[in-house]
Tab-separated table of N, CA and C and ligand atoms in Angstrom:
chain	number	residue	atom	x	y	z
A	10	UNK	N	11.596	85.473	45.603
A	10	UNK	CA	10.432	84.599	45.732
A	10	UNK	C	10.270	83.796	44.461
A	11	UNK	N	9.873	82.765	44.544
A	11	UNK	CA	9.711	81.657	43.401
A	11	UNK	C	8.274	81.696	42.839
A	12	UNK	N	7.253	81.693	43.702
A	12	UNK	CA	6.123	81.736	42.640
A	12	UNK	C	5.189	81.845	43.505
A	13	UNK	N	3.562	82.061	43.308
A	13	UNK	CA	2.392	81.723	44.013
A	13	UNK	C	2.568	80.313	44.708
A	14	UNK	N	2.694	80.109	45.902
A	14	UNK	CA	2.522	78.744	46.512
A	14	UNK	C	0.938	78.426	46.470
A	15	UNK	N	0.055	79.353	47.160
A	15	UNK	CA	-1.030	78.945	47.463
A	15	UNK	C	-2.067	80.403	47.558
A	16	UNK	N	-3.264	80.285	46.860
A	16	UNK	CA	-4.258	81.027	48.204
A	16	UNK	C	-5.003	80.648	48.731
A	17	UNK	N	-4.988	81.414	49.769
A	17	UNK	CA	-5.907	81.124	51.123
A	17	UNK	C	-7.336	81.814	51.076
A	18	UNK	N	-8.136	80.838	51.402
A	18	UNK	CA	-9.425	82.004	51.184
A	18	UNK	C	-10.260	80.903	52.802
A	19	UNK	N	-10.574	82.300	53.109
A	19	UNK	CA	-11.081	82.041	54.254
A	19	UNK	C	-12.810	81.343	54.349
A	20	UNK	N	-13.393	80.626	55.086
A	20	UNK	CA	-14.700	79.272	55.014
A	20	UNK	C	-15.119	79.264	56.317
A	21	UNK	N	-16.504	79.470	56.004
A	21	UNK	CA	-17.671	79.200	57.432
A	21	UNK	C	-17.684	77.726	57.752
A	22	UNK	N	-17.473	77.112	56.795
A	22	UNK	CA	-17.707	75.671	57.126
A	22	UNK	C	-16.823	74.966	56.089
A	23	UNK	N	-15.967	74.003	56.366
A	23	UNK	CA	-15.096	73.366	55.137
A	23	UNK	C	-15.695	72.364	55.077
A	24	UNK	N	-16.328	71.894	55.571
A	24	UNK	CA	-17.380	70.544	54.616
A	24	UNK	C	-17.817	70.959	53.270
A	25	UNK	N	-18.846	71.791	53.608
A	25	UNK	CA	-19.658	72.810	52.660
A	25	UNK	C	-18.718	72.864	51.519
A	26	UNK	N	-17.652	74.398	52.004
A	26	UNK	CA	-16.754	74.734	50.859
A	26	UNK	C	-15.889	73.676	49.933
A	27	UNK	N	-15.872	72.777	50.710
A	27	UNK	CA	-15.038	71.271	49.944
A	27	UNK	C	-16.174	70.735	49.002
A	28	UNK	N	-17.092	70.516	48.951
A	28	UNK	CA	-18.753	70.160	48.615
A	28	UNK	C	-18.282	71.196	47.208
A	29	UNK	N	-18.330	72.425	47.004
A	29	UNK	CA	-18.612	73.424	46.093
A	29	UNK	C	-17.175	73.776	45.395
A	30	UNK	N	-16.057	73.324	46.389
A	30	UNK	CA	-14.665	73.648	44.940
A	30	UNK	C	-14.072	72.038	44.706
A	31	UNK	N	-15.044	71.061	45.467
A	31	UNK	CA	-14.801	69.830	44.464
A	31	UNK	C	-15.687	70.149	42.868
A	32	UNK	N	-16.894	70.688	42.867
A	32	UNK	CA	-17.423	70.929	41.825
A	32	UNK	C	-16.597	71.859	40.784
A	33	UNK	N	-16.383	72.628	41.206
A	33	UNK	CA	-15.597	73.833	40.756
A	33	UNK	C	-14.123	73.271	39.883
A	34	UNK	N	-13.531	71.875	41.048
A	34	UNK	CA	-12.244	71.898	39.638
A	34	UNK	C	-12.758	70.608	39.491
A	35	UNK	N	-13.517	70.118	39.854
A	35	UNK	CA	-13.736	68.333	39.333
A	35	UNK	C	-12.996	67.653	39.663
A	36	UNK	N	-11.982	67.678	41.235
A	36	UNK	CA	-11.403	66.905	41.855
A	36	UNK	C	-11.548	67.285	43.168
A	37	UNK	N	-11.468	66.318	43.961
A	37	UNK	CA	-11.057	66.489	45.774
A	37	UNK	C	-10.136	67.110	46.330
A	38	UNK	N	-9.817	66.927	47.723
A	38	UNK	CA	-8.996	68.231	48.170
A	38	UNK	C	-7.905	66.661	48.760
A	39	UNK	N	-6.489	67.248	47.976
A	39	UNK	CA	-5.396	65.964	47.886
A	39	UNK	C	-5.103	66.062	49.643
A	40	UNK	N	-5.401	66.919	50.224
A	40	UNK	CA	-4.674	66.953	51.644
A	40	UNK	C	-6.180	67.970	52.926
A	41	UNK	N	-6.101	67.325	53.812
A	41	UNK	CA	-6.768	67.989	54.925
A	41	UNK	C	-6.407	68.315	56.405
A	42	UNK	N	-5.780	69.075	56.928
A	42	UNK	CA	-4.984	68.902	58.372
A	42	UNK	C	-5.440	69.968	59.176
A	43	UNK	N	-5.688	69.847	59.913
A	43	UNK	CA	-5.891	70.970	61.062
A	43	UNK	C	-4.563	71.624	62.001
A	44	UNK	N	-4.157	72.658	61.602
A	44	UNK	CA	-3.291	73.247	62.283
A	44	UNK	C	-3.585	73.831	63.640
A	45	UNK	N	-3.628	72.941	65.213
A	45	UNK	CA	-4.137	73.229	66.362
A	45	UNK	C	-3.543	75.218	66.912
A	46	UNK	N	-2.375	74.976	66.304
A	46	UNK	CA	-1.230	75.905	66.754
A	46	UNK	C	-2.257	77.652	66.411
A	47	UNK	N	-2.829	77.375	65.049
A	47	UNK	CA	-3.234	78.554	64.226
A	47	UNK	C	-4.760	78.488	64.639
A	48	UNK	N	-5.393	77.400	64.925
A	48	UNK	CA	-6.962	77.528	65.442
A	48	UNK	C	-7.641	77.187	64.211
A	49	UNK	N	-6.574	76.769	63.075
A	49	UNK	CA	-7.299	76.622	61.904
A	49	UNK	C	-7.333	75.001	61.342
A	50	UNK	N	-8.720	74.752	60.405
A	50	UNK	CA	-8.709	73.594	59.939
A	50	UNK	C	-8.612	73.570	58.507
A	51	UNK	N	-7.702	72.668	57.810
A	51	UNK	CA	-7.514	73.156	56.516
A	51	UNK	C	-7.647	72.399	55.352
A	52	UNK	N	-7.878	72.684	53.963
A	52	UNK	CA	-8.084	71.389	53.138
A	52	UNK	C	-7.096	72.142	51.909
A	53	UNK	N	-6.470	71.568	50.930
A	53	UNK	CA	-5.652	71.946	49.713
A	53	UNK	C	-6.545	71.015	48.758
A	54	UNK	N	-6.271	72.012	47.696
A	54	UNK	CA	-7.060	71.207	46.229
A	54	UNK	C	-5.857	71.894	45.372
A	55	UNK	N	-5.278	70.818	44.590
A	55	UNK	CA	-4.320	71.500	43.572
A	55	UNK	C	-4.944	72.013	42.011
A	56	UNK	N	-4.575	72.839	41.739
A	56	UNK	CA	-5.488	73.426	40.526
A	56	UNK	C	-4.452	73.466	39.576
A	57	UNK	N	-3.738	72.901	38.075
A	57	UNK	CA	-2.908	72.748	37.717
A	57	UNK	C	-1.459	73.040	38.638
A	58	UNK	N	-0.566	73.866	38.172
A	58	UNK	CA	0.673	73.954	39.253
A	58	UNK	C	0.590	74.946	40.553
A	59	UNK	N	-1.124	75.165	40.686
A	59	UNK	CA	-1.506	75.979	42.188
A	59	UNK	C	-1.926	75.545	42.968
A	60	UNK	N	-1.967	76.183	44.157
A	60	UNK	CA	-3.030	75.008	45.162
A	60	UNK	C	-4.001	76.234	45.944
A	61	UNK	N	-5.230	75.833	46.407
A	61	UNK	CA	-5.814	76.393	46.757
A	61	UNK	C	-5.794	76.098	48.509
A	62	UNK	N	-5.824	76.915	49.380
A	62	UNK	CA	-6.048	76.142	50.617
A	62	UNK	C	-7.222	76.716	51.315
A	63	UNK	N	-8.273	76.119	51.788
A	63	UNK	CA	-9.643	76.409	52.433
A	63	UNK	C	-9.056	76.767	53.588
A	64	UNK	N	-9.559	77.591	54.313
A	64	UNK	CA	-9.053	77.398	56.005
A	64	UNK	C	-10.496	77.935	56.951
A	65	UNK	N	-11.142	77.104	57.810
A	65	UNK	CA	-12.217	77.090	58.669
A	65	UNK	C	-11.599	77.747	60.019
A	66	UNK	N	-11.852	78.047	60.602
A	66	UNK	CA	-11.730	78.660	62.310
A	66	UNK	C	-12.267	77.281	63.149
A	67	UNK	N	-11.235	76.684	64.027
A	67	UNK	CA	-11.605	75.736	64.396
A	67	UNK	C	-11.795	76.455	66.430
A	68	UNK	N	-11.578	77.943	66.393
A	68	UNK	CA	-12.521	77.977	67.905
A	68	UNK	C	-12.152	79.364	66.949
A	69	UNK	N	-12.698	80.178	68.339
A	69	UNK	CA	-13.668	81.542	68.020
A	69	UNK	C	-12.761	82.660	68.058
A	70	UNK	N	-11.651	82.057	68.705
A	70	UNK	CA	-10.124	83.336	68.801
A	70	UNK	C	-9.589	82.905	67.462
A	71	UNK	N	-9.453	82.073	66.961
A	71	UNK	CA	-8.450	82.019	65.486
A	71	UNK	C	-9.023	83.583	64.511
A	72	UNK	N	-7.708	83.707	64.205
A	72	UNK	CA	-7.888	84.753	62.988
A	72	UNK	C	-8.714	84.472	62.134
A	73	UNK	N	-8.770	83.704	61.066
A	73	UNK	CA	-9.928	83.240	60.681
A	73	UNK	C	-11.293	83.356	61.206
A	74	UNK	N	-11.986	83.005	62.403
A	74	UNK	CA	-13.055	83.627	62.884
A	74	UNK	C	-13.310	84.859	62.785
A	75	UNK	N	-11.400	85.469	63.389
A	75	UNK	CA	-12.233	87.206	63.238
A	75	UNK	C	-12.666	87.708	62.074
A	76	UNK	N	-11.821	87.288	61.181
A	76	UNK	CA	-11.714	87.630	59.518
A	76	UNK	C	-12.912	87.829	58.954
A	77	UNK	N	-13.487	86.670	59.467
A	77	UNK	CA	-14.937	86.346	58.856
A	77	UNK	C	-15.985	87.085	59.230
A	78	UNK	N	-15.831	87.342	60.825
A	78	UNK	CA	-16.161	88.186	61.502
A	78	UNK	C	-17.021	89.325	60.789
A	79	UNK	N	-15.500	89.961	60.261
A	79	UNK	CA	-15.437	91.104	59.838
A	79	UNK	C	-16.141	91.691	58.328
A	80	UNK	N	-15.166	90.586	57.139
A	80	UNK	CA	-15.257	90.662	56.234
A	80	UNK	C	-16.129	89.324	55.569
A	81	UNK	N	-16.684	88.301	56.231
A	81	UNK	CA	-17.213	87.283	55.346
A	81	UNK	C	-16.208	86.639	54.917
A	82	UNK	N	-16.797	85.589	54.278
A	82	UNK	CA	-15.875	84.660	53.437
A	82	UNK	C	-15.292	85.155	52.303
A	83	UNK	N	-14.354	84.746	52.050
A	83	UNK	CA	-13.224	85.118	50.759
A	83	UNK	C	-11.973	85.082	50.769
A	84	UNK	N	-11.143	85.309	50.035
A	84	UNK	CA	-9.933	85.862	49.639
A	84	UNK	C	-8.903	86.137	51.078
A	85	UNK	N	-8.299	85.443	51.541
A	85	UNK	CA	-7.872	85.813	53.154
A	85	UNK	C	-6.130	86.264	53.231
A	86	UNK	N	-5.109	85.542	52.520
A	86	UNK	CA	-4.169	85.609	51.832
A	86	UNK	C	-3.348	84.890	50.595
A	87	UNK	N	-2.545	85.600	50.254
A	87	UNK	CA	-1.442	84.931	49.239
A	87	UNK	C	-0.664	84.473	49.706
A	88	UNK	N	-0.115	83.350	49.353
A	88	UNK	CA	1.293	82.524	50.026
A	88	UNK	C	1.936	82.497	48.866
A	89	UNK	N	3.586	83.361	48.851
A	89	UNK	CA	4.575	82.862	47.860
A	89	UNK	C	5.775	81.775	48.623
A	90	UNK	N	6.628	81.011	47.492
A	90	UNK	CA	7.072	79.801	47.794
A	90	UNK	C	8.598	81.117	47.970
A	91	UNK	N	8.916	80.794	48.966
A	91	UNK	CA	10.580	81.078	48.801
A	91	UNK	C	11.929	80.118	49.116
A	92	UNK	N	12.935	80.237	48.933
A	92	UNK	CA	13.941	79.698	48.775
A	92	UNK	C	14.144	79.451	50.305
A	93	UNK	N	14.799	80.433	51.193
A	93	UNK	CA	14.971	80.453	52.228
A	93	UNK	C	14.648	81.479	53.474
A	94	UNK	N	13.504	81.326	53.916
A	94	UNK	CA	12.881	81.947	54.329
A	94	UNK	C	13.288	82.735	55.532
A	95	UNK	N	14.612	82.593	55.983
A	95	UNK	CA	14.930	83.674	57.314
A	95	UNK	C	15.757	84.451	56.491
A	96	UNK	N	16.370	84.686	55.378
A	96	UNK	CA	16.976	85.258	54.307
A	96	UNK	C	16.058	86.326	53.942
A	97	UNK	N	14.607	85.924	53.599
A	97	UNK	CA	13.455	86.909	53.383
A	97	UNK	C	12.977	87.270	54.029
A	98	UNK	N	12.243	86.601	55.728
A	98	UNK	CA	12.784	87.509	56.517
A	98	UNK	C	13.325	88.741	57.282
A	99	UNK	N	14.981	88.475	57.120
A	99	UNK	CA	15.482	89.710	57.245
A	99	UNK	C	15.641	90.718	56.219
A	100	UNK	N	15.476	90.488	54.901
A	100	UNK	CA	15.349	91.390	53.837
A	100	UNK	C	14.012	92.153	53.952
A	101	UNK	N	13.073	91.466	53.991
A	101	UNK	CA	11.727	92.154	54.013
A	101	UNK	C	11.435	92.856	55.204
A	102	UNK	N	12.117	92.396	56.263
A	102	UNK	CA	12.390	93.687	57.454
A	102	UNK	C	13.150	94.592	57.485
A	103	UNK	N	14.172	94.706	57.173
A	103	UNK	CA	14.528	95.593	56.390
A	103	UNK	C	13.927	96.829	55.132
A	104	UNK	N	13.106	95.940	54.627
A	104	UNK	CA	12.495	96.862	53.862
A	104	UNK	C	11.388	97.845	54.443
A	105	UNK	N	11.301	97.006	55.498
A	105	UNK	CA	9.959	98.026	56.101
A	105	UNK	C	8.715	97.236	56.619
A	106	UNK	N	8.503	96.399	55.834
A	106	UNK	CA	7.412	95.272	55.990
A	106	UNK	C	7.351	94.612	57.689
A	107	UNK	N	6.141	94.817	57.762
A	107	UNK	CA	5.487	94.356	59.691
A	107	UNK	C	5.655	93.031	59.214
A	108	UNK	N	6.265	92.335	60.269
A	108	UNK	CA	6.377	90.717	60.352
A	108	UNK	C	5.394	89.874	61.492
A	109	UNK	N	4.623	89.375	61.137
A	109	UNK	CA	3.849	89.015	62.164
A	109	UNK	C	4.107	88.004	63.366
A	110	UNK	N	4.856	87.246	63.057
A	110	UNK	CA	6.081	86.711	64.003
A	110	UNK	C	7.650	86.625	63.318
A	111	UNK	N	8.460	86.737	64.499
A	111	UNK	CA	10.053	86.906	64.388
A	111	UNK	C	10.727	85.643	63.754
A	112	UNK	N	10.356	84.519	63.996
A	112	UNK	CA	10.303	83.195	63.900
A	112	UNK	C	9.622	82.792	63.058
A	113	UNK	N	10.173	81.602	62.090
A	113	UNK	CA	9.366	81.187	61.246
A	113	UNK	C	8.566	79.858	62.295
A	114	UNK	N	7.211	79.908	61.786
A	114	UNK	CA	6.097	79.179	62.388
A	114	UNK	C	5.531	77.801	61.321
A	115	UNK	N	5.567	76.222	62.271
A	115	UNK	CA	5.189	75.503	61.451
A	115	UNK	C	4.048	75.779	60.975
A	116	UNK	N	3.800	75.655	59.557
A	116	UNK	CA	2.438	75.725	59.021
A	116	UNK	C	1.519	74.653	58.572
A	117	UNK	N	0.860	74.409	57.675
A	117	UNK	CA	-0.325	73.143	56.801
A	117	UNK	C	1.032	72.988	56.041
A	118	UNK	N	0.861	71.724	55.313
A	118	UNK	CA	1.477	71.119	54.370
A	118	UNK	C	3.044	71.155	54.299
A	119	UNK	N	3.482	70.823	55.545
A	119	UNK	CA	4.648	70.466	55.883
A	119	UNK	C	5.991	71.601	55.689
A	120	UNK	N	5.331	73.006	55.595
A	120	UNK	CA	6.165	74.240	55.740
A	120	UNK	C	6.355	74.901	56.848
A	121	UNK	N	7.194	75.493	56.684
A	121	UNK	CA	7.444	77.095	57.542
A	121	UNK	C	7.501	78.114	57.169
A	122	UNK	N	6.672	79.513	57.836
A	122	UNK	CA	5.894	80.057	57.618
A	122	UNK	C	5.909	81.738	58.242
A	123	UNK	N	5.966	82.297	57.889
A	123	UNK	CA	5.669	83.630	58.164
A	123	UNK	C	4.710	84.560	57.400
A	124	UNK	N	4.258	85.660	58.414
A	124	UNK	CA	3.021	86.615	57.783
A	124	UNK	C	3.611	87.784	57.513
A	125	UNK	N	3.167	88.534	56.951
A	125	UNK	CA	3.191	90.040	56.455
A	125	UNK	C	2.149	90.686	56.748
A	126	UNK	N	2.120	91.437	57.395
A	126	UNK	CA	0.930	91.984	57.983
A	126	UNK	C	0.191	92.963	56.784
A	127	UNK	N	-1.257	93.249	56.643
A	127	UNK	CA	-1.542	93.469	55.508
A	127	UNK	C	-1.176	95.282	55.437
A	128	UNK	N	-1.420	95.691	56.489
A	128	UNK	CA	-1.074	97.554	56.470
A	128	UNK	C	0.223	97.621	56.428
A	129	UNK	N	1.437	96.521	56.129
A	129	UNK	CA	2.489	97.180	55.430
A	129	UNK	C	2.316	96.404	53.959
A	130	UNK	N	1.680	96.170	53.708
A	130	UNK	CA	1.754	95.413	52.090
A	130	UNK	C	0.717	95.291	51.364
A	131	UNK	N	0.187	97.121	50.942
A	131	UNK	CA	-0.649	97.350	50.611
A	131	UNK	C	-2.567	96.425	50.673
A	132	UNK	N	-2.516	96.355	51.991
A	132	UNK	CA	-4.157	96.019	52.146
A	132	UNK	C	-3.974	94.017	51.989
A	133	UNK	N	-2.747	93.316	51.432
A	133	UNK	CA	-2.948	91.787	51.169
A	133	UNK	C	-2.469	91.558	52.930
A	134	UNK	N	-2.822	89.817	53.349
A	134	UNK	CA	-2.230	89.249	54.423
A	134	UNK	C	-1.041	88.343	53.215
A	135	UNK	N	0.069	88.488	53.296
A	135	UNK	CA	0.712	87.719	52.550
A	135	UNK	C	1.749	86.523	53.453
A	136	UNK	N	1.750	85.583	52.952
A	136	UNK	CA	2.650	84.461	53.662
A	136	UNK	C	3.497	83.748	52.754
A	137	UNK	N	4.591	84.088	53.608
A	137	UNK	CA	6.403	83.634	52.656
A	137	UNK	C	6.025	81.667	53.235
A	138	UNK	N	6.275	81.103	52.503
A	138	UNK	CA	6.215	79.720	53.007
A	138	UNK	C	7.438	79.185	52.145
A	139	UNK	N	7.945	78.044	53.236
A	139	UNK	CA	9.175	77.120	52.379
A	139	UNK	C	8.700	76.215	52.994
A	140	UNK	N	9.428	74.910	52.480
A	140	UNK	CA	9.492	73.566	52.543
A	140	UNK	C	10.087	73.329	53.394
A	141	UNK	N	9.756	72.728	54.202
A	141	UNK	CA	10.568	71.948	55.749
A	141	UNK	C	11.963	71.318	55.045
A	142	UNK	N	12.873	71.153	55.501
A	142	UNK	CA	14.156	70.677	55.274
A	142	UNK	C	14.288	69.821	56.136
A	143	UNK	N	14.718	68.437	56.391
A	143	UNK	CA	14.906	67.561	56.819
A	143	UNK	C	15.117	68.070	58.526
A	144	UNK	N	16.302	69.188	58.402
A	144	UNK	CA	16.725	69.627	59.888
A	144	UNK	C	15.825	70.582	60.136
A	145	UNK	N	15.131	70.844	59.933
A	145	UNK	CA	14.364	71.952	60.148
A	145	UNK	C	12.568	71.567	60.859
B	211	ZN	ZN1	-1.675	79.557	53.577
């Protein structure tokens, strides 16, 4: 794995939360997209070489809703950047780690994407993300 790509912290409302971490770094959120696929709506704010990504529940089945559900707003997962992500993948299945889909899944900001389910990886939701490749 290459580094922290992003975290995800989960939002009742991303108007609002955009309103309060524009204050927070003293800039706007460089990107906003709604991922129909995930039920989620999303905004990125880059924070020196990190990015933060908001993510709202855009209907009432998205994970995100339940999340919130459950636990309130906060902290939802970590996204690390990897090289090649069906490589990690099958290594990290291998290791033991629950994969939340078999397939890597398009994600926000022009990646692909897989989960780690958090009861094999000590209590985090973690997400391997790479960069779309032209063929990909
Ligand atoms: Zn993410």
């Amino acid at each position: 794995m290459k580094k922290i790509e992003h975290i995800g912290i989960a939002v009742k409302n991303l108007e609002k939360s955009n309103d309060l971490y524009s204050k927070l770094f003293n800039s706007s959120p460089y990107k906003m997209e709604e991922v129909a696929s995930e039920g989620v709506k999303t905004s990125f704010f880059q924070v020196g070489e990190s990015k933060i990504e908001l993510l709202e529940a855009s209907n009432e089945n998205s994970a995100i809703a339940k999340f919130i559900a459950k636990k309130g707003e906060g902290v939802h997962h970590i996204a690390y950047d990897v090289e090649d992500i069906y490589a990690e993948m099958d290594r990290l299945r291998k290791e033991g780690f629950q994969l939340l889909n078999e397939q890597p899944k398009y994600g926000a900001d022009n990646k692909l994407v897989c989960f780690i389910h958090p009861k094999s990886a000590g209590g985090v939701l973690i997400e391997l993300c790479q960069e779309r490749k032209e063929d990909q």
